[in-house]
Coordinates of N, CA and C in Angstrom, one line a residue:
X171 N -3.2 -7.3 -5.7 CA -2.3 -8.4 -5.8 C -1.0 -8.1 -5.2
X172 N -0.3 -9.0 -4.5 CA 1.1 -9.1 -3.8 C 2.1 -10.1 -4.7
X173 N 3.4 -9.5 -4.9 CA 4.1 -10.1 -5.4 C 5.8 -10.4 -5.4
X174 N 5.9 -11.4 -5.2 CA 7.7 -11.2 -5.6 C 8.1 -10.9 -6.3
X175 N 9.2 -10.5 -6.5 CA 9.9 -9.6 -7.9 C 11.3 -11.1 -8.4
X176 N 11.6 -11.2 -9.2 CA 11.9 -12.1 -9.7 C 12.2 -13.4 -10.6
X177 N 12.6 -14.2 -11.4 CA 12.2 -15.2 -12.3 C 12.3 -16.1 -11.3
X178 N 11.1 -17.3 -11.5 CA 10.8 -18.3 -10.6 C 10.2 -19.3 -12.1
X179 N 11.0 -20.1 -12.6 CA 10.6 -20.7 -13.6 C 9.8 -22.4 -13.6
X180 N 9.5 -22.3 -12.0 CA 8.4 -23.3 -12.0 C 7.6 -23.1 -10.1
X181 N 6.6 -22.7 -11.0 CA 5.5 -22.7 -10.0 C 3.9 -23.5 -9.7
X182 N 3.5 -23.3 -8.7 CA 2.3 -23.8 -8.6 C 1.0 -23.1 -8.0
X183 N 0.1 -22.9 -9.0 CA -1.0 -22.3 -8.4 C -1.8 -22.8 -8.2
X184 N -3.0 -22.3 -7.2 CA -3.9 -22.6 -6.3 C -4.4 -21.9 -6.7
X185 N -6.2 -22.2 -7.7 CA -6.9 -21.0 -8.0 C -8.4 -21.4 -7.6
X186 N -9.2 -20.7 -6.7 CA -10.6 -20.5 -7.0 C -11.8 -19.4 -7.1
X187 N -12.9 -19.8 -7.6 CA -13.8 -18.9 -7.7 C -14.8 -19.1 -6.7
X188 N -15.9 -17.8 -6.2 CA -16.8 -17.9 -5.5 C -18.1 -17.2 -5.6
X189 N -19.0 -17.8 -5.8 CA -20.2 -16.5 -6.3 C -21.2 -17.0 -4.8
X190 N -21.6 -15.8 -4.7 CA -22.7 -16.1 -3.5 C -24.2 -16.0 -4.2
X191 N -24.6 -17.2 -4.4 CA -25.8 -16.9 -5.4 C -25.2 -17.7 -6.6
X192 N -25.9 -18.1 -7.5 CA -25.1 -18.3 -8.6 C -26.2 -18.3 -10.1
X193 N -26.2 -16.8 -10.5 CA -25.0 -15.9 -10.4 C -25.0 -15.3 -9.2
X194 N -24.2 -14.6 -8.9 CA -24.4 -13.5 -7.6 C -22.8 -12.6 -7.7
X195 N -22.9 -11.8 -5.9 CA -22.0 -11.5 -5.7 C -20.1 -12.7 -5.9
X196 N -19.5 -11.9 -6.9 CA -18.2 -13.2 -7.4 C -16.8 -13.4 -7.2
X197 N -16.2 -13.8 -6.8 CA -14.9 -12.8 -6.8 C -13.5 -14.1 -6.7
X198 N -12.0 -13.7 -7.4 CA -11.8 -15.0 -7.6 C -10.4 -14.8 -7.2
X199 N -9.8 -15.7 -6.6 CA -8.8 -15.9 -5.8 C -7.7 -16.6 -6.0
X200 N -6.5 -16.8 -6.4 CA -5.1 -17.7 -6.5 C -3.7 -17.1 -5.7
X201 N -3.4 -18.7 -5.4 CA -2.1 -18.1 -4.8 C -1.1 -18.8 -5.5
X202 N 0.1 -18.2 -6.0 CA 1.2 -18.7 -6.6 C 2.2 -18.8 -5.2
X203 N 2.4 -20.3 -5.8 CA 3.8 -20.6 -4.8 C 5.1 -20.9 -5.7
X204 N 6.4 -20.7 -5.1 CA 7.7 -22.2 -5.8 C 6.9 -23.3 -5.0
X205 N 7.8 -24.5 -5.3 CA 7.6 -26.1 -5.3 C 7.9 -26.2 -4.3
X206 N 8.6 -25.3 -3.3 CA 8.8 -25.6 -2.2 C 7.4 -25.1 -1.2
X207 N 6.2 -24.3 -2.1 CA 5.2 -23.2 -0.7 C 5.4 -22.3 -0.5
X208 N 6.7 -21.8 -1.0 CA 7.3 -20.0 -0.7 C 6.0 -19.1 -1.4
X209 N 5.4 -18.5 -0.8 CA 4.5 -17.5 -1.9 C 4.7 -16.4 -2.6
X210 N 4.7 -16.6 -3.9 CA 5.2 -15.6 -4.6 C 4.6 -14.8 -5.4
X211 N 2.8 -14.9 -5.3 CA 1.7 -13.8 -5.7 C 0.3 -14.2 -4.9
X212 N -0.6 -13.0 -4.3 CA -1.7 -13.5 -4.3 C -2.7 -12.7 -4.4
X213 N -3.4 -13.1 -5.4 CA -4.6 -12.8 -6.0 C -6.2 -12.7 -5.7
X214 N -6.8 -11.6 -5.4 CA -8.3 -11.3 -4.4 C -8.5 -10.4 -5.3
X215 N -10.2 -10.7 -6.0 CA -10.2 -10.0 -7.2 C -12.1 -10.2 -7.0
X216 N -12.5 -9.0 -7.0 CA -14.1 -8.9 -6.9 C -14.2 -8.7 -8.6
X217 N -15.5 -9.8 -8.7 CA -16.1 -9.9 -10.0 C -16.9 -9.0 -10.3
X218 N -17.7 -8.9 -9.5 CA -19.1 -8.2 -9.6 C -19.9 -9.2 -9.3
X219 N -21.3 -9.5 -10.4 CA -22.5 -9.9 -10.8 C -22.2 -11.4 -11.5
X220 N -21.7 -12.5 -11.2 CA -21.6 -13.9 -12.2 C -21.3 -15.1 -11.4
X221 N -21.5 -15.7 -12.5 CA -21.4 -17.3 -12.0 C -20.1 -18.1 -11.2
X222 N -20.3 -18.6 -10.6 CA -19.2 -19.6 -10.0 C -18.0 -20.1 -11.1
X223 N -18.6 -20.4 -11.9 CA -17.7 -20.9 -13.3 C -16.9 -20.2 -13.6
X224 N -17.9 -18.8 -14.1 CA -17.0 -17.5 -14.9 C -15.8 -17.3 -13.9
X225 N -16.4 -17.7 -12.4 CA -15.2 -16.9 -11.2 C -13.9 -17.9 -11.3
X226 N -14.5 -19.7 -11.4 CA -13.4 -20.5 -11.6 C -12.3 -19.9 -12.8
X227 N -12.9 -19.6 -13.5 CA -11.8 -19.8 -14.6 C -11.1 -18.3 -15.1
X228 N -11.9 -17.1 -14.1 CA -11.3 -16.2 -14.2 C -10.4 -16.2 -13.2
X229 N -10.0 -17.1 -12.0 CA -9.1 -17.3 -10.6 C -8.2 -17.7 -11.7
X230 N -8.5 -18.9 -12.7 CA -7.3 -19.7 -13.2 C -6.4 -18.6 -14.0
X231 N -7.1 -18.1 -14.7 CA -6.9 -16.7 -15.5 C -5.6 -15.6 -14.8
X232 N -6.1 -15.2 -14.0 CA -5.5 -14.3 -13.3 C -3.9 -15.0 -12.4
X233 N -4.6 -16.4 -12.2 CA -3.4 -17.0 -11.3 C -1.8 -17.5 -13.0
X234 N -2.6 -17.6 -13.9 CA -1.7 -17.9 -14.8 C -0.8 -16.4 -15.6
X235 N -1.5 -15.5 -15.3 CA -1.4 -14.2 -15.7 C 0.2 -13.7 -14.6
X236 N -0.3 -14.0 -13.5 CA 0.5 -13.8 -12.3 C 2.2 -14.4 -12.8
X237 N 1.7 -16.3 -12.9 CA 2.9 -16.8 -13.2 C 4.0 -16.1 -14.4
X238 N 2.9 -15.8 -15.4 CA 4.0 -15.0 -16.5 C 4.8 -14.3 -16.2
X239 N 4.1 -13.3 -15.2 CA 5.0 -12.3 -15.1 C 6.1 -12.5 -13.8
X240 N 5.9 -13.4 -13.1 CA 6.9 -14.1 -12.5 C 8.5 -15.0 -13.2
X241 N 8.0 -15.0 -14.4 CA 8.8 -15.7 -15.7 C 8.8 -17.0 -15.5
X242 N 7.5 -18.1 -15.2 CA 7.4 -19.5 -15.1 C 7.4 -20.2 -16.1
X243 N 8.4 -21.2 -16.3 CA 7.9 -21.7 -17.8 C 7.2 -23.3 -17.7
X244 N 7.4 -23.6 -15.7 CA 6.3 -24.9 -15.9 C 5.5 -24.6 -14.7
X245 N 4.6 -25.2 -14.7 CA 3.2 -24.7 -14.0 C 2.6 -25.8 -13.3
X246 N 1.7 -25.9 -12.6 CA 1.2 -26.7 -12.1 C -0.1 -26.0 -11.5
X247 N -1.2 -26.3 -12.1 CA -2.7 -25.3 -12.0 C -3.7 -26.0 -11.1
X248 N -4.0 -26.0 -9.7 CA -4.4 -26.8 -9.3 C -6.0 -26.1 -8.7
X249 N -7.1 -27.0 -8.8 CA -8.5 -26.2 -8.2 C -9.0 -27.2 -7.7
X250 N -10.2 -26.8 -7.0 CA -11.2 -27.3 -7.2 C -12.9 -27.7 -7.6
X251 N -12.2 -27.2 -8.8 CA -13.5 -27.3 -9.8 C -13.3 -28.5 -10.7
X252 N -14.1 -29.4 -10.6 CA -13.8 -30.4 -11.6 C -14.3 -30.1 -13.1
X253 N -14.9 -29.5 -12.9 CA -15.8 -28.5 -14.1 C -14.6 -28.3 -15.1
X254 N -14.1 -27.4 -14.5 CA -12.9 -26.7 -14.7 C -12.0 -27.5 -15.5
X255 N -11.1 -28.0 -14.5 CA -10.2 -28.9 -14.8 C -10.6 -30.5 -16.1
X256 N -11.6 -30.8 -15.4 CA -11.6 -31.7 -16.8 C -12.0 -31.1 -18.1
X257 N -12.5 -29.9 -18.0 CA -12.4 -29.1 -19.5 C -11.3 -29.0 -19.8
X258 N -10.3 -28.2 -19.2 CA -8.8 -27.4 -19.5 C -8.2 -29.1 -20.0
X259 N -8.4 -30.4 -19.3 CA -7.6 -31.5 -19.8 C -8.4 -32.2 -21.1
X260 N -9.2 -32.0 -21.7 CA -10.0 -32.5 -23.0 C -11.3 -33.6 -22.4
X261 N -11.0 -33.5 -21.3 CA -12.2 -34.8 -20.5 C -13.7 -34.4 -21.2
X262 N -13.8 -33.1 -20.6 CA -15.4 -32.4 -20.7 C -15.0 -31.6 -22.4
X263 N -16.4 -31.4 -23.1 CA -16.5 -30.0 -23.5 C -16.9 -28.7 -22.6
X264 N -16.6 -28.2 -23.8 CA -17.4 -26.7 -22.9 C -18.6 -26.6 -24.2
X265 N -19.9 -26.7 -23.6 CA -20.5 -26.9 -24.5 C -21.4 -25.2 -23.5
X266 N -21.1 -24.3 -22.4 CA -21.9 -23.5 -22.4 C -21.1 -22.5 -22.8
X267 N -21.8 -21.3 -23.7 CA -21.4 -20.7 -24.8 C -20.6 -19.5 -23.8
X268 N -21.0 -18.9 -22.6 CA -20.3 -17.6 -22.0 C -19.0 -18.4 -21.5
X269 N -19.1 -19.3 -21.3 CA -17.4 -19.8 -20.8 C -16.7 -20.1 -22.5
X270 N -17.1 -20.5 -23.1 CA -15.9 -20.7 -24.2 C -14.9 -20.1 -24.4
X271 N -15.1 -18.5 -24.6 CA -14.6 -17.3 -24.5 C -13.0 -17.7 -23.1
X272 N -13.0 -17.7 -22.0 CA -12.9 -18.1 -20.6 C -11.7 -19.1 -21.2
X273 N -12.8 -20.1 -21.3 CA -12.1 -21.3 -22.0 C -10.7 -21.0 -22.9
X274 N -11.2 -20.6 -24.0 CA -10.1 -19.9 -24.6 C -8.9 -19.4 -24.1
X275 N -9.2 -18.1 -23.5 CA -8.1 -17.5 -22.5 C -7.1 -18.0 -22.1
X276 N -7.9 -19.1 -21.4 CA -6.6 -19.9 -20.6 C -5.9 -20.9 -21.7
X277 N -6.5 -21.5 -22.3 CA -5.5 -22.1 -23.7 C -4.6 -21.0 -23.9
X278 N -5.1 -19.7 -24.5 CA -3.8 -18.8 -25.1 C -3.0 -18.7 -23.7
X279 N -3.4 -18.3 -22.4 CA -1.6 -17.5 -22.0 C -1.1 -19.4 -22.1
X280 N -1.8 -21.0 -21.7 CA -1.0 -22.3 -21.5 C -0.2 -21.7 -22.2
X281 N -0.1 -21.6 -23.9 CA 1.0 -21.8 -25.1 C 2.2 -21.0 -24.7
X282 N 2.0 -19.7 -23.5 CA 3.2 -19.2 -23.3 C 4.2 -20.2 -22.1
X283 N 3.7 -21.1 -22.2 CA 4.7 -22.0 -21.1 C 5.5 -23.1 -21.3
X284 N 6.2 -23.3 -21.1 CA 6.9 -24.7 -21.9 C 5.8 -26.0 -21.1
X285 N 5.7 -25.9 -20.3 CA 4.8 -26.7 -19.9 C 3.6 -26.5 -18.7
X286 N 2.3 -26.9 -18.3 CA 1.4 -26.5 -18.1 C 0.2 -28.0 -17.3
X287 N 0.8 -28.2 -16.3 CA -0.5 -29.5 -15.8 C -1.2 -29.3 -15.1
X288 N -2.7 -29.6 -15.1 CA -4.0 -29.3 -14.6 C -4.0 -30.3 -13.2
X289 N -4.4 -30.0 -12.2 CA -4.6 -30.7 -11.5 C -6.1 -30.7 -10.6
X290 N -6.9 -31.5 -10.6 CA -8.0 -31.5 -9.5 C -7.4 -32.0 -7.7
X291 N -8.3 -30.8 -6.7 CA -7.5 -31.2 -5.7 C -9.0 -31.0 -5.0
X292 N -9.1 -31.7 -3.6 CA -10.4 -31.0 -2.5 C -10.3 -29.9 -2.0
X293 N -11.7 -29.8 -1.8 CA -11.6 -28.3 -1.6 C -11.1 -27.7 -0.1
X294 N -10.8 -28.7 0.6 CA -9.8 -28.7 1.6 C -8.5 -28.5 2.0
X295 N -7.9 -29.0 0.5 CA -6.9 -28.4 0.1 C -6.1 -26.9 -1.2
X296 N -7.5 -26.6 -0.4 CA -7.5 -25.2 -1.3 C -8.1 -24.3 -0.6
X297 N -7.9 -24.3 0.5 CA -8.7 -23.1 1.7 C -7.7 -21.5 1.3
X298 N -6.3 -21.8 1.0 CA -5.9 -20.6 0.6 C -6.7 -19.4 -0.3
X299 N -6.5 -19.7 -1.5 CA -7.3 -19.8 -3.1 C -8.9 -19.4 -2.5
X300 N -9.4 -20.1 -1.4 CA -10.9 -19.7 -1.5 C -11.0 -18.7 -0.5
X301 N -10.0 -18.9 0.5 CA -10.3 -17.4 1.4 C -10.2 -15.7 0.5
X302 N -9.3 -16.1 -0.8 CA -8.6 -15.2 -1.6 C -9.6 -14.9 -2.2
X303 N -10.6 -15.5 -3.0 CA -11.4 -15.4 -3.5 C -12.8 -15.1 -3.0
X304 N -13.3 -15.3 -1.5 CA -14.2 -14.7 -0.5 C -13.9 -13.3 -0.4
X305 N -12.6 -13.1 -0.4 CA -12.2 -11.9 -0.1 C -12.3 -10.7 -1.3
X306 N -12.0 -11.2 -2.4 CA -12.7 -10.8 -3.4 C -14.2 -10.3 -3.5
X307 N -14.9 -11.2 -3.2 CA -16.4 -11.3 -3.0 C -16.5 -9.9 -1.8
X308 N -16.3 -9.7 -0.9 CA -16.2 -8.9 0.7 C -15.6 -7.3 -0.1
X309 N -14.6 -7.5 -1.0 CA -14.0 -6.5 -1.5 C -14.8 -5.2 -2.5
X310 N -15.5 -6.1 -3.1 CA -16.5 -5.8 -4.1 C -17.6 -5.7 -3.4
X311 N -18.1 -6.4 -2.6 CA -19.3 -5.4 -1.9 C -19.0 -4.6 -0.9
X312 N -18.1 -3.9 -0.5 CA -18.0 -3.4 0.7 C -17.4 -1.8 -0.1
X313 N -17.2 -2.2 -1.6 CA -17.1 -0.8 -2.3 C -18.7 -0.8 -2.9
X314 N -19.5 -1.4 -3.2 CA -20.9 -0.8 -3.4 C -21.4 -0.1 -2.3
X315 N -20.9 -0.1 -0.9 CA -21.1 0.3 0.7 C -20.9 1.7 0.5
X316 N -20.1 1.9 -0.3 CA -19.3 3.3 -0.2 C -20.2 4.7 -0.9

């Protein structure tokens, strides 16, 4: 992960997951920006062995993880998983049991922010986030190479 050093107390992340196979090779990617696109973290993270989902919400995970330590207190969480996002907004349950866990997560770090909005976006506007998270995926198998 790359990062700025500094309090940036409203940001916007870009997070996605990618499993090749599903489950398969997984790996999950976010980019934190300011409101202006400045980039101020980015996140390429090989999963291993899991699902698309697990990778969604561990990108959101890691991308919200990022913002903390940036010192963000409003947020703007954007993917493209609708999966995802209409769960995190009360739309969907999570009715499958290995995400609840996931699910969770990202409720607890939300409560550390003064504020927190989900946003669904295409996946065209998320090429950052998915390259990040391919790269992930490349990262992780190219150390089983080794």
């Amino acid at each position: 992960m790359s990062s700025v050093s500094g309090i940036h107390p409203r940001v916007v992340i870009n997070c996605d997951g990618a499993a090749r196979g599903n489950p398969g090779p997984a790996g999950a990617g976010a980019v934190v920006t300011d409101p202006d696109g400045t980039v101020l973290a980015e996140i390429a993270e090989g999963l291993g062995e899991t699902t698309n989902n697990v990778a969604e919400y561990t990108a959101a995970i890691r991308g919200l993880e990022a913002a903390q330590r940036l010192g963000a207190q409003d947020v703007l969480l954007r993917s493209d998983s609708q999966l995802m996002i209409n769960q995190m907004t009360g739309r969907y349950r999570v009715r499958t049991a290995h995400l609840q866990p996931l699910h969770r997560q990202v409720r607890d770090l939300v409560r550390g922010f003064r504020r927190v909005e989900f946003e669904h976006v295409p996946r065209e506007r998320n090429t950052a986030a998915d390259a990040l998270a391919n790269q992930g995926v490349d990262d992780w198998l190219a150390g089983l190479d080794r």
